Short mmCIF file of C-alpha atoms in Angstrom, two decimals:
data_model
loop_
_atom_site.label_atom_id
_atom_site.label_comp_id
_atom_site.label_asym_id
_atom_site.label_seq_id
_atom_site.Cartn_x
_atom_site.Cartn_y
_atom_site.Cartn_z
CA UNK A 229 0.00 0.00 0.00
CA UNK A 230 1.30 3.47 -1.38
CA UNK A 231 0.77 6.49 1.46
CA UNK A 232 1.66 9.78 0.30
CA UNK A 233 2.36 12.73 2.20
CA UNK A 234 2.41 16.36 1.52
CA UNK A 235 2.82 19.27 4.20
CA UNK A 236 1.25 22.52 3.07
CA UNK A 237 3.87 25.55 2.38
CA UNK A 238 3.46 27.68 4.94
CA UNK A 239 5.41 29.96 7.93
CA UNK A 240 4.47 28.27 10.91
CA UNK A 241 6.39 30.31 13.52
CA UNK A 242 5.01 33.65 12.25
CA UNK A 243 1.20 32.71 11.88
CA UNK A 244 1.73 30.60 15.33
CA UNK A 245 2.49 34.24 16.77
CA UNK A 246 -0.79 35.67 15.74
CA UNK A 247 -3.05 32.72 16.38
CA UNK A 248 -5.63 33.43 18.82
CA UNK A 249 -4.82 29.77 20.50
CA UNK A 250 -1.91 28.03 21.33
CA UNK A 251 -0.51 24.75 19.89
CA UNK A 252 -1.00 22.73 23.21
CA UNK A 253 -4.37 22.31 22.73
CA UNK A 254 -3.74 20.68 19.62
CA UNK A 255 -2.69 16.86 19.68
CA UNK A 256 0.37 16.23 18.61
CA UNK A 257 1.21 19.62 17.49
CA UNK A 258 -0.12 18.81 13.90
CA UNK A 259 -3.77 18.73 12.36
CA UNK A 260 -3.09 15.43 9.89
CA UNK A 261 -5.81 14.44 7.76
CA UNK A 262 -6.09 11.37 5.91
CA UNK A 263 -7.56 10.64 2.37
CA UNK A 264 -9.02 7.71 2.48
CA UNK A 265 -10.19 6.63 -1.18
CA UNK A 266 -10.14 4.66 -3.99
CA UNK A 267 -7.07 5.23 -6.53
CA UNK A 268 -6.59 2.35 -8.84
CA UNK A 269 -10.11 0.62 -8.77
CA UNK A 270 -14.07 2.00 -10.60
CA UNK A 271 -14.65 4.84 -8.38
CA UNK A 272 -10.87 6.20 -9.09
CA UNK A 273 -11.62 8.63 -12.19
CA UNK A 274 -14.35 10.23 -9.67
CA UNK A 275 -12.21 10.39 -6.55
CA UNK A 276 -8.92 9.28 -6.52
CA UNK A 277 -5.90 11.54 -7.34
CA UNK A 278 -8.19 14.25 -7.85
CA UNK A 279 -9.51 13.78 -4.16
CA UNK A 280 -6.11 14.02 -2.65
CA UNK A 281 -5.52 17.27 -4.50
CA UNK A 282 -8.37 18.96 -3.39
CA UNK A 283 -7.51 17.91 0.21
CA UNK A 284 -4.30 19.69 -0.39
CA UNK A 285 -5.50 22.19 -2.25
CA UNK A 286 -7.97 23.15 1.13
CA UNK A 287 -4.79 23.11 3.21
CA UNK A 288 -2.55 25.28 1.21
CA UNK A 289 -5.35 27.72 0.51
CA UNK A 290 -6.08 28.24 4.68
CA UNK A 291 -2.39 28.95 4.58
CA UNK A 292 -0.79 25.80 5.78
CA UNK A 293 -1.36 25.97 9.56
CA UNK A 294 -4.66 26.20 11.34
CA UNK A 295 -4.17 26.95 15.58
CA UNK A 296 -0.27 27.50 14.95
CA UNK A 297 0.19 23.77 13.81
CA UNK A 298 0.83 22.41 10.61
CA UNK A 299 -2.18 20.90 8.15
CA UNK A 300 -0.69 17.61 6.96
CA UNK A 301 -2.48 15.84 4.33
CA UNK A 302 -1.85 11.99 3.37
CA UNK A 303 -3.41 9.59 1.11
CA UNK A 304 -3.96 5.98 0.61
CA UNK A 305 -6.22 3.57 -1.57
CA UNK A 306 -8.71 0.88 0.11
CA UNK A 307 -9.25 -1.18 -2.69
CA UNK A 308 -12.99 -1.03 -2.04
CA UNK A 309 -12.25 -3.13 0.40
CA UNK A 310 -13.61 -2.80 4.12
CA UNK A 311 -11.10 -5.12 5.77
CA UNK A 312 -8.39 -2.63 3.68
CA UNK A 313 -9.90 0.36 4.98
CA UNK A 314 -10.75 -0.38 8.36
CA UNK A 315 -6.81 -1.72 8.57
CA UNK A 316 -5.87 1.61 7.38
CA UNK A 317 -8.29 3.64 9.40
CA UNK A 318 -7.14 1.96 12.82
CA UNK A 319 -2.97 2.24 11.65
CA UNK A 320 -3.90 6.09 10.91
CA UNK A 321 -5.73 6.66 14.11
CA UNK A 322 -3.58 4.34 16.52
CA UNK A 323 0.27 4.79 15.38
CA UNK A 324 0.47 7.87 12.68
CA UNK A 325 -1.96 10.49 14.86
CA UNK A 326 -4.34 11.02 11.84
CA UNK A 327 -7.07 13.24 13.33
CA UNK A 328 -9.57 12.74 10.56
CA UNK A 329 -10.32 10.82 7.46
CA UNK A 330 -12.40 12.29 4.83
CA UNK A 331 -13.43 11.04 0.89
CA UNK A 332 -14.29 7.07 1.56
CA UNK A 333 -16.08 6.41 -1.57
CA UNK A 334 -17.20 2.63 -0.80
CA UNK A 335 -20.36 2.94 1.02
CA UNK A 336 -19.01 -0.74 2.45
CA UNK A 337 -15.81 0.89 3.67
CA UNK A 338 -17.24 3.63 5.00
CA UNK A 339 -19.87 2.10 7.67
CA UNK A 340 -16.39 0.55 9.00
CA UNK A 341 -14.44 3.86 9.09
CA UNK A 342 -17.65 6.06 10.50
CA UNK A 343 -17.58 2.78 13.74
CA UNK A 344 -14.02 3.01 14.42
CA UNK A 345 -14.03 7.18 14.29
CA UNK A 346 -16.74 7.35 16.74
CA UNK A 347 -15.23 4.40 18.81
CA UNK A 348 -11.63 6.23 19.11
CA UNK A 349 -13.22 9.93 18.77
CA UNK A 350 -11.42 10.87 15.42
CA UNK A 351 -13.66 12.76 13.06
CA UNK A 352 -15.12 11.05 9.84
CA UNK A 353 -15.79 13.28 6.60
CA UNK A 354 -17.51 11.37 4.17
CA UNK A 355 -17.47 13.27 0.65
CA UNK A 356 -17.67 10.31 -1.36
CA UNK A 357 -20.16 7.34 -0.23
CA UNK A 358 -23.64 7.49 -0.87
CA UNK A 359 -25.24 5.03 1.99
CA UNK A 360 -28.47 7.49 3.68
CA UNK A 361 -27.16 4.99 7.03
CA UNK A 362 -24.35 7.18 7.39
CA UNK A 363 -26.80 9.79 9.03
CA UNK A 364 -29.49 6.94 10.06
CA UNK A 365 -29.10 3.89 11.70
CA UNK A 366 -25.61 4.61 11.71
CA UNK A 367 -24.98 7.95 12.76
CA UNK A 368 -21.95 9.41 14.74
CA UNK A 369 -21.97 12.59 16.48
CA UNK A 370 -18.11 12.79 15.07
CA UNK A 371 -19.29 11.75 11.18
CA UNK A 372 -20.51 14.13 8.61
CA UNK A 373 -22.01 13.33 5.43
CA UNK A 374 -21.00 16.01 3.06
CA UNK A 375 -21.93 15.94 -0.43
CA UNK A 376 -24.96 13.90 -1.30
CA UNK A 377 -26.66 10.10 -0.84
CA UNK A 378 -28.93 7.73 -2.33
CA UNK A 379 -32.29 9.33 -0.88
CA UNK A 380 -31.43 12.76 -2.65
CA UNK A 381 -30.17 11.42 -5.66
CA UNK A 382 -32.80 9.05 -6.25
CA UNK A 383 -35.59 10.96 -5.21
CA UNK A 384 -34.50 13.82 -7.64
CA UNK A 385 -33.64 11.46 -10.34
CA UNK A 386 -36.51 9.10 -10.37
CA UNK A 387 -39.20 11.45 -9.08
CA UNK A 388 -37.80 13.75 -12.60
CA UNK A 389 -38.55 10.21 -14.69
CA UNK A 390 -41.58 9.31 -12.96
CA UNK A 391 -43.45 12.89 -13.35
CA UNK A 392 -42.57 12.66 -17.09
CA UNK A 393 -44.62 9.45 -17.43
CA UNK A 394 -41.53 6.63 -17.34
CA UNK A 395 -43.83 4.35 -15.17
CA UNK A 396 -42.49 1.30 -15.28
CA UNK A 397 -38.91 0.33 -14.02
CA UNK A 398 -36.31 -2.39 -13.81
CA UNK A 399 -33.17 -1.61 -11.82
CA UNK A 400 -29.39 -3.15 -12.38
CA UNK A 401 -27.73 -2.71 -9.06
CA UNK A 402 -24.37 -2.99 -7.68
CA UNK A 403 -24.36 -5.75 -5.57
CA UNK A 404 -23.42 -3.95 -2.39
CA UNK A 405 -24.50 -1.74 0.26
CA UNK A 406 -24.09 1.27 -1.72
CA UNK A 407 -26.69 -0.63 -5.00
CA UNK A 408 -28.74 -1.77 -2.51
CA UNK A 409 -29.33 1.20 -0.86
CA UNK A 410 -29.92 3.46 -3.89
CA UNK A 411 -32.28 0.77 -5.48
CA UNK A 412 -34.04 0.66 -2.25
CA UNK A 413 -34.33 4.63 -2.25
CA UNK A 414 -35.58 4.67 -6.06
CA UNK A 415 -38.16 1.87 -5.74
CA UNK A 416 -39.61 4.29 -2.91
CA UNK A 417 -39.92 7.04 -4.87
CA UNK A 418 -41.32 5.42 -8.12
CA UNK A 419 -43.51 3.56 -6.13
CA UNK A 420 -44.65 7.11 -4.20
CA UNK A 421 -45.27 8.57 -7.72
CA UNK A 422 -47.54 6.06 -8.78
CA UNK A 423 -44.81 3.59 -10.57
CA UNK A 424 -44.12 0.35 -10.65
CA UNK A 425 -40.81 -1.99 -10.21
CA UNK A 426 -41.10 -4.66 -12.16
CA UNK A 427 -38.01 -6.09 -11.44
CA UNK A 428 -34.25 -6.52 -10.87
CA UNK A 429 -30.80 -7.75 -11.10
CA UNK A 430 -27.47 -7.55 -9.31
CA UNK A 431 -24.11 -7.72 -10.35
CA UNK A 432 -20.68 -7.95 -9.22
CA UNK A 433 -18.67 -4.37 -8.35
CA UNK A 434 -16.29 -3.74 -10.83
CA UNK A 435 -17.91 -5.70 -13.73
CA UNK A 436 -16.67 -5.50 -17.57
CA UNK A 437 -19.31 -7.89 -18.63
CA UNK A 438 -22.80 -6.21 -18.56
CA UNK A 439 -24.26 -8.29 -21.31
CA UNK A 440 -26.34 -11.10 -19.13
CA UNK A 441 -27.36 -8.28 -16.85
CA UNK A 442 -28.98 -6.22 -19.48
CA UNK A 443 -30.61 -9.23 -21.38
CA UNK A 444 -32.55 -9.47 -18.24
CA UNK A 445 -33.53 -6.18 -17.89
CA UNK A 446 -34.64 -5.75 -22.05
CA UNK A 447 -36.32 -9.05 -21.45
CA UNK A 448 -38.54 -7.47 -18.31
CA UNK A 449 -39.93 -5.32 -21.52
CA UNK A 450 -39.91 -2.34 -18.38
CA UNK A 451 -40.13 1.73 -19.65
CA UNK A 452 -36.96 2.16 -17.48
CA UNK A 453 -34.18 0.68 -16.99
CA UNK A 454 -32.82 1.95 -13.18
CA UNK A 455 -28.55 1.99 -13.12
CA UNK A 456 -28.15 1.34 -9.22
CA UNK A 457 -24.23 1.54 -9.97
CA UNK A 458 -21.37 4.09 -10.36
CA UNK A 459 -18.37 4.76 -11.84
CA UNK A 460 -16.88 2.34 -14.57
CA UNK A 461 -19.83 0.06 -14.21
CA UNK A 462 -21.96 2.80 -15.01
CA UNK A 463 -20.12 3.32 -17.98
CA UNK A 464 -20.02 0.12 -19.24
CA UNK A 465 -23.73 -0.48 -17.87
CA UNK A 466 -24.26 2.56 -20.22
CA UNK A 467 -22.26 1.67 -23.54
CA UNK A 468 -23.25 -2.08 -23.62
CA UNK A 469 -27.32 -0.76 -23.31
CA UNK A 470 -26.20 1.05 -26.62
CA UNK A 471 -24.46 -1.99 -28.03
CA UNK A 472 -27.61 -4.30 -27.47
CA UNK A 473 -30.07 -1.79 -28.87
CA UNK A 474 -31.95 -1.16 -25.40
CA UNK A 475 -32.78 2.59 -26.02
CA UNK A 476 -33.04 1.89 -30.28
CA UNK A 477 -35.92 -0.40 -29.17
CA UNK A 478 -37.62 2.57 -26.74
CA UNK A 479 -36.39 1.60 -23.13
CA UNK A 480 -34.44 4.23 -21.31
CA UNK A 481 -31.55 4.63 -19.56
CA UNK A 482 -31.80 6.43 -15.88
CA UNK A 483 -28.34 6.75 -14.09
CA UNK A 484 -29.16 7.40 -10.46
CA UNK A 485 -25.15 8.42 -9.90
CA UNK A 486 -23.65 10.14 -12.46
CA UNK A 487 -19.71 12.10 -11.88
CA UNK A 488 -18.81 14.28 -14.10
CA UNK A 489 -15.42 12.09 -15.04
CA UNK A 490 -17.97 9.45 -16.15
CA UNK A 491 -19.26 11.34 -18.91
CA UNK A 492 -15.72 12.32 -20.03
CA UNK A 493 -15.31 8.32 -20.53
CA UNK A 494 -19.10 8.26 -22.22
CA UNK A 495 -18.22 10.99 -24.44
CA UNK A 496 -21.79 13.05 -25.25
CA UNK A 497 -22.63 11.25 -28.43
CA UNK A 498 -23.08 8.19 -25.59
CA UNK A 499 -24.52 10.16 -22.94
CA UNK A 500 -26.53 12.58 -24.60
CA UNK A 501 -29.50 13.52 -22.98
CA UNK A 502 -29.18 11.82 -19.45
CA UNK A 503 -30.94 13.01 -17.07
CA UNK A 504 -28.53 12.90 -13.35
CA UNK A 505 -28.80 14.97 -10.53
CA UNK A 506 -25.71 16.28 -8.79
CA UNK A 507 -24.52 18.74 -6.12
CA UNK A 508 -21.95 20.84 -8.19
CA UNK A 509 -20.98 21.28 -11.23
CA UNK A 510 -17.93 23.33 -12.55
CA UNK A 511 -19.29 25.56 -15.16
CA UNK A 512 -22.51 26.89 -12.87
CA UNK A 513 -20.95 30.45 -11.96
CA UNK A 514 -17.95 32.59 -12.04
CA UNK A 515 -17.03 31.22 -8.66
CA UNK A 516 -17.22 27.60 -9.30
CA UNK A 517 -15.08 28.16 -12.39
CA UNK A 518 -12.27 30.25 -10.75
CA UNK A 519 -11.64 27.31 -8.73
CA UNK A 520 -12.16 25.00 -11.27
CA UNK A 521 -9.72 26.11 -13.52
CA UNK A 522 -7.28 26.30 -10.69
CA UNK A 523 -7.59 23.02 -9.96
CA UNK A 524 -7.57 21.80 -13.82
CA UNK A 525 -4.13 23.73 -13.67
CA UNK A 526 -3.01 20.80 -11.89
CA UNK A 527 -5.11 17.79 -12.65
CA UNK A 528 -3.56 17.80 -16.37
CA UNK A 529 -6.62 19.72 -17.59
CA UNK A 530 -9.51 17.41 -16.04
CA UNK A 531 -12.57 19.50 -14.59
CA UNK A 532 -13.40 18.39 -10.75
CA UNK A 533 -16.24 16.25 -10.12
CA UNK A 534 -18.98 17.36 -7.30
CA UNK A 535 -16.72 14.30 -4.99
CA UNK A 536 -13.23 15.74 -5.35
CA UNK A 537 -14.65 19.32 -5.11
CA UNK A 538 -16.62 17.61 -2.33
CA UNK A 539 -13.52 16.98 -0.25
CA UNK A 540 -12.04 20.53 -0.48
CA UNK A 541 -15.32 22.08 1.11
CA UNK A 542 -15.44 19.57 3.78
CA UNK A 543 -11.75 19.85 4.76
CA UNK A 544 -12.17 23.71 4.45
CA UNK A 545 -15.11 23.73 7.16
CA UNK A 546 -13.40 21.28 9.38
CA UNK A 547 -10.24 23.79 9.40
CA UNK A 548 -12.54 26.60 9.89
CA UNK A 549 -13.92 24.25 13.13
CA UNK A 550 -10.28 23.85 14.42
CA UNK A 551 -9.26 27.62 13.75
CA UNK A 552 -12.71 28.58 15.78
CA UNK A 553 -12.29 26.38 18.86
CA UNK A 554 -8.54 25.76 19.00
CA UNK A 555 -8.95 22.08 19.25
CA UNK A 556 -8.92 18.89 16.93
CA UNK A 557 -10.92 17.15 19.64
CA UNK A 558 -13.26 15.28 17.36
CA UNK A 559 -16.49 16.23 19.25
CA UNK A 560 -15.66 19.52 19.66
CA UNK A 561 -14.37 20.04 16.42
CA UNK A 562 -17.77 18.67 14.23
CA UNK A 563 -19.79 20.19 16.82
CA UNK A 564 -18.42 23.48 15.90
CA UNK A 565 -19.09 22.92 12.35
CA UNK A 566 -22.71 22.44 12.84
CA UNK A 567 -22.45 25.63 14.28
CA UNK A 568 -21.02 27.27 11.84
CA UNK A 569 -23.07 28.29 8.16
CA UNK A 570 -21.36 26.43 5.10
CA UNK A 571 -19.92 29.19 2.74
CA UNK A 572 -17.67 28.55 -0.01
CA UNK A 573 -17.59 28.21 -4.00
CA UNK A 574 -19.10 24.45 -3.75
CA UNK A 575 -22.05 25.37 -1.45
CA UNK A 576 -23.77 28.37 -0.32
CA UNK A 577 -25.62 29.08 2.99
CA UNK A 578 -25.90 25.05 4.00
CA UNK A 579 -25.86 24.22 7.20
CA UNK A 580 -25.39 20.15 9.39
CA UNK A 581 -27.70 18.45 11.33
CA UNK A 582 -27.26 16.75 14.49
CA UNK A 583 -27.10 13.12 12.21
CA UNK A 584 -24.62 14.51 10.15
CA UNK A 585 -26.15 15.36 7.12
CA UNK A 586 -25.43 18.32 5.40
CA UNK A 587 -28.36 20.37 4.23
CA UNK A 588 -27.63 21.38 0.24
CA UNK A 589 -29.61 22.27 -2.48
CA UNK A 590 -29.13 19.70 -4.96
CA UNK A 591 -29.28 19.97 -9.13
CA UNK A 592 -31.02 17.87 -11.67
CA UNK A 593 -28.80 18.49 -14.71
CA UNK A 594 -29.63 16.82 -18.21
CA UNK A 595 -26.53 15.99 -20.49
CA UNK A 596 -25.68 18.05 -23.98
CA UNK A 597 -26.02 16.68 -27.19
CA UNK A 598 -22.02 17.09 -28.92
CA UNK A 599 -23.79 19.62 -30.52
CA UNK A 600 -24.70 21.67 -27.80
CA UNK A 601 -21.27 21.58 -26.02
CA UNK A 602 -19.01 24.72 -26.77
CA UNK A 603 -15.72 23.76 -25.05
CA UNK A 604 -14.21 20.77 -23.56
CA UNK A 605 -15.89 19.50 -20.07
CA UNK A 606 -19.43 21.48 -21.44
CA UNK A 607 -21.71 18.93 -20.26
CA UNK A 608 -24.31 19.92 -18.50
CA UNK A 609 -27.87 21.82 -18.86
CA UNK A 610 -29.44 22.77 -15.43
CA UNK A 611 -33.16 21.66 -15.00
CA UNK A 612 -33.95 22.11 -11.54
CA UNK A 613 -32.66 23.48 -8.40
CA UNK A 614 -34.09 21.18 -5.64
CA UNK A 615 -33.95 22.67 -2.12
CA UNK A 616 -32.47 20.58 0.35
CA UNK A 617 -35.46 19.47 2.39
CA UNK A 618 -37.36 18.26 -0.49
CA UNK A 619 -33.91 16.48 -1.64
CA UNK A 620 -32.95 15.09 1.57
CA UNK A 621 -34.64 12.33 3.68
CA UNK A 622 -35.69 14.04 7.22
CA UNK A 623 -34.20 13.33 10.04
CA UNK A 624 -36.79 12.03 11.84
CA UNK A 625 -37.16 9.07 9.29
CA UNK A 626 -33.38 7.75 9.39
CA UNK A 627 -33.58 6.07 12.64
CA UNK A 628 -30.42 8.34 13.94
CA UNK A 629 -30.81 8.03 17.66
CA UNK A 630 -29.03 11.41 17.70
CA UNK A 631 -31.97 14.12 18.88
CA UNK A 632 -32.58 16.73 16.46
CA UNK A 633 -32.46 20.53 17.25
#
């Protein structure tokens, strides 16, 4: 296993002079997050290398120290694996001093990371995994789930489908936590607007081989044909449907988790017209493309996903946390950031509940014929702003035994 480290530039000594704390109260005398993700595997075009940039991107940007202590950043790829990632998560947190992990794409690996943060009081940012259980049944008073989940995604996705008169579904899911969960969310919401699931199959993470899968699902002779998967299954999921005739014939496609790096790898004559909800997008505004651009300065050119952006604005506010109250005590530390309004380039006036979940608006976004698109990474059409508490499942019905406010 490859770790990578990277200290932020900055001038400790003089910055530790005007800091409004002192160093003791932070452990170890450094703030050291670790990037937890996956960098070789499905997920890696979405997170990956462009995660762990972002992380130090957030760290450089807040100057390099937070309290008069350096920001460390460090890196390291769980396979998709939980047994990799809890390993990692309890070597970070017992011998290398890691006082948070953020990113955590696998929904798997992250219900093992979020236990063993709240067991040894570390904080747990989770940019990347979809599972709602992350702020239900699972919540942690040190976890906070930052960029989307299934609920929201499927509920903006499918309700969109549903209220245009695509009835009649059949999903292909991951066959994980994360598929299950996001089938499980988009069955409710079909079924709530007067659909009907006729159907579905699983398959294995990381497949290359769609073609059995999809028989099945042109065979159910369903309107809709629900993608419960992400990344390069997606893709694949996506071009083999093409290959087999399955929107030729009149079924369509809905992908309920689209990145932007995924339609990169479509290209738009593929993905044209897909409807996909998200909670960023580069090209929305002057602000989101100033830091865009600065990041595609050193990405080789590639535009950020919502994810990787994702990380920056959760590492950002968990700085902001530490700079506020002078301590990376876990509890103290995401208690402050409920506390404090979420303001940045990636999200505007959001704020965390007591579960965890941060309270966005989220976008449905339909994809641009080749036609359409003007410059390179010009995917996207906005649809619909969707305001976080009709995106969002409410607290009350996630079975977090966390009171609300």
């Amino acid at each position: 296993m490859k770790v990578i480290a990277c200290v932020a530039a900055g001038l400790v000594g003089a910055l530790a002079a005007a800091a409004p704390v002192t160093a003791a109260d932070i452990s170890d005398g450094v703030v050291k997050i670790g990037v937890l993700t996956d960098m070789s595997g499905p997920y890696a075009d979405n997170v990956g290398a462009g995660a762990f940039l972002a992380a130090q991107m957030a760290a450089e940007d807040f100057g390099g120290t937070v309290a008069g202590v350096p920001i460390e950043i460090i890196q390291a790829d769980h396979q998709n694996k939980p047994d990799i990632g809890s390993a990692v998560a309890n070597k970070w947190y017992d011998t290398e001093k890691v006082d948070a992990i953020t990113e955590v794409v696998s929904s798997a690996v992250a219900l093992s990371v979020q236990e063993i943060s709240k067991a040894k009081n570390r904080t747990f940012l989770a940019t990347g995994p979809g599972t709602p259980d992350l702020t239900g049944k699972a919540c942690s008073p040190v976890g906070v789930h930052w960029a989307y989940d299934n609920y929201a995604y499927a509920n903006v996705v499918a309700g969109a489908a549903v209220r245009r008169g695509l009835k009649e579904w059949y999903f292909m899911t991951a066959d994980y936590s994360f598929g299950h969960t996001l089938e499980e969310a988009a069955t409710r919401v079909v079924n709530k607007n007067g659909g009907k699931v006729l159907g579905s199959v699983r398959h294995p993470l990381n497949s290359t081989d769609m073609s059995s899968y999809l028989l099945q699902a042109q065979a159910s002779g369903a309107q809709v044909i629900g993608i419960a998967n992400a990344g390069s299954d997606m893709v694949n999921t996506v071009k083999q449907a093409q290959e087999f005739g399955l929107t030729s014939s009149g079924q369509s496609l809905a992908a309920l988790l689209v990145n932007l790096p995924d339609i990169k790898s479509l290209g738009l004559s593929k993905a044209k017209g897909l409807i996909l909800a998200d909670s960023f997008y580069w090209d929305m505004n002057e602000e989101t493309r100033t830091w865009s651009k600065r990041f595609m300065e050193r990405s080789g050119g590639k535009a950020p996903g919502s994810l990787q952006a994702a990380v920056y604005g959760a590492v950002t506010h968990y700085l902001k946390a530490i700079k506020a109250t002078g301590s990376d005590d876990a509890k103290a530390a995401v208690a402050k950031m409920r506390d404090i309004p979420i303001e940045d380039f990636y999200t505007k006036n959001a704020t965390i509940r007591t579960d965890g979940r941060v309270m966005r608006d989220m976008y449905l976004f339909q994809v641009k014929t080749p036609e359409e698109s003007k410059y390179d990474w010009d995917f996207y059409t906005l649809l619909e702003t969707v305001p976080a508490d009709q995106a969002f499942r409410p607290q009350a019905e996630g079975g977090c035994p966390i009171p609300a406010k």
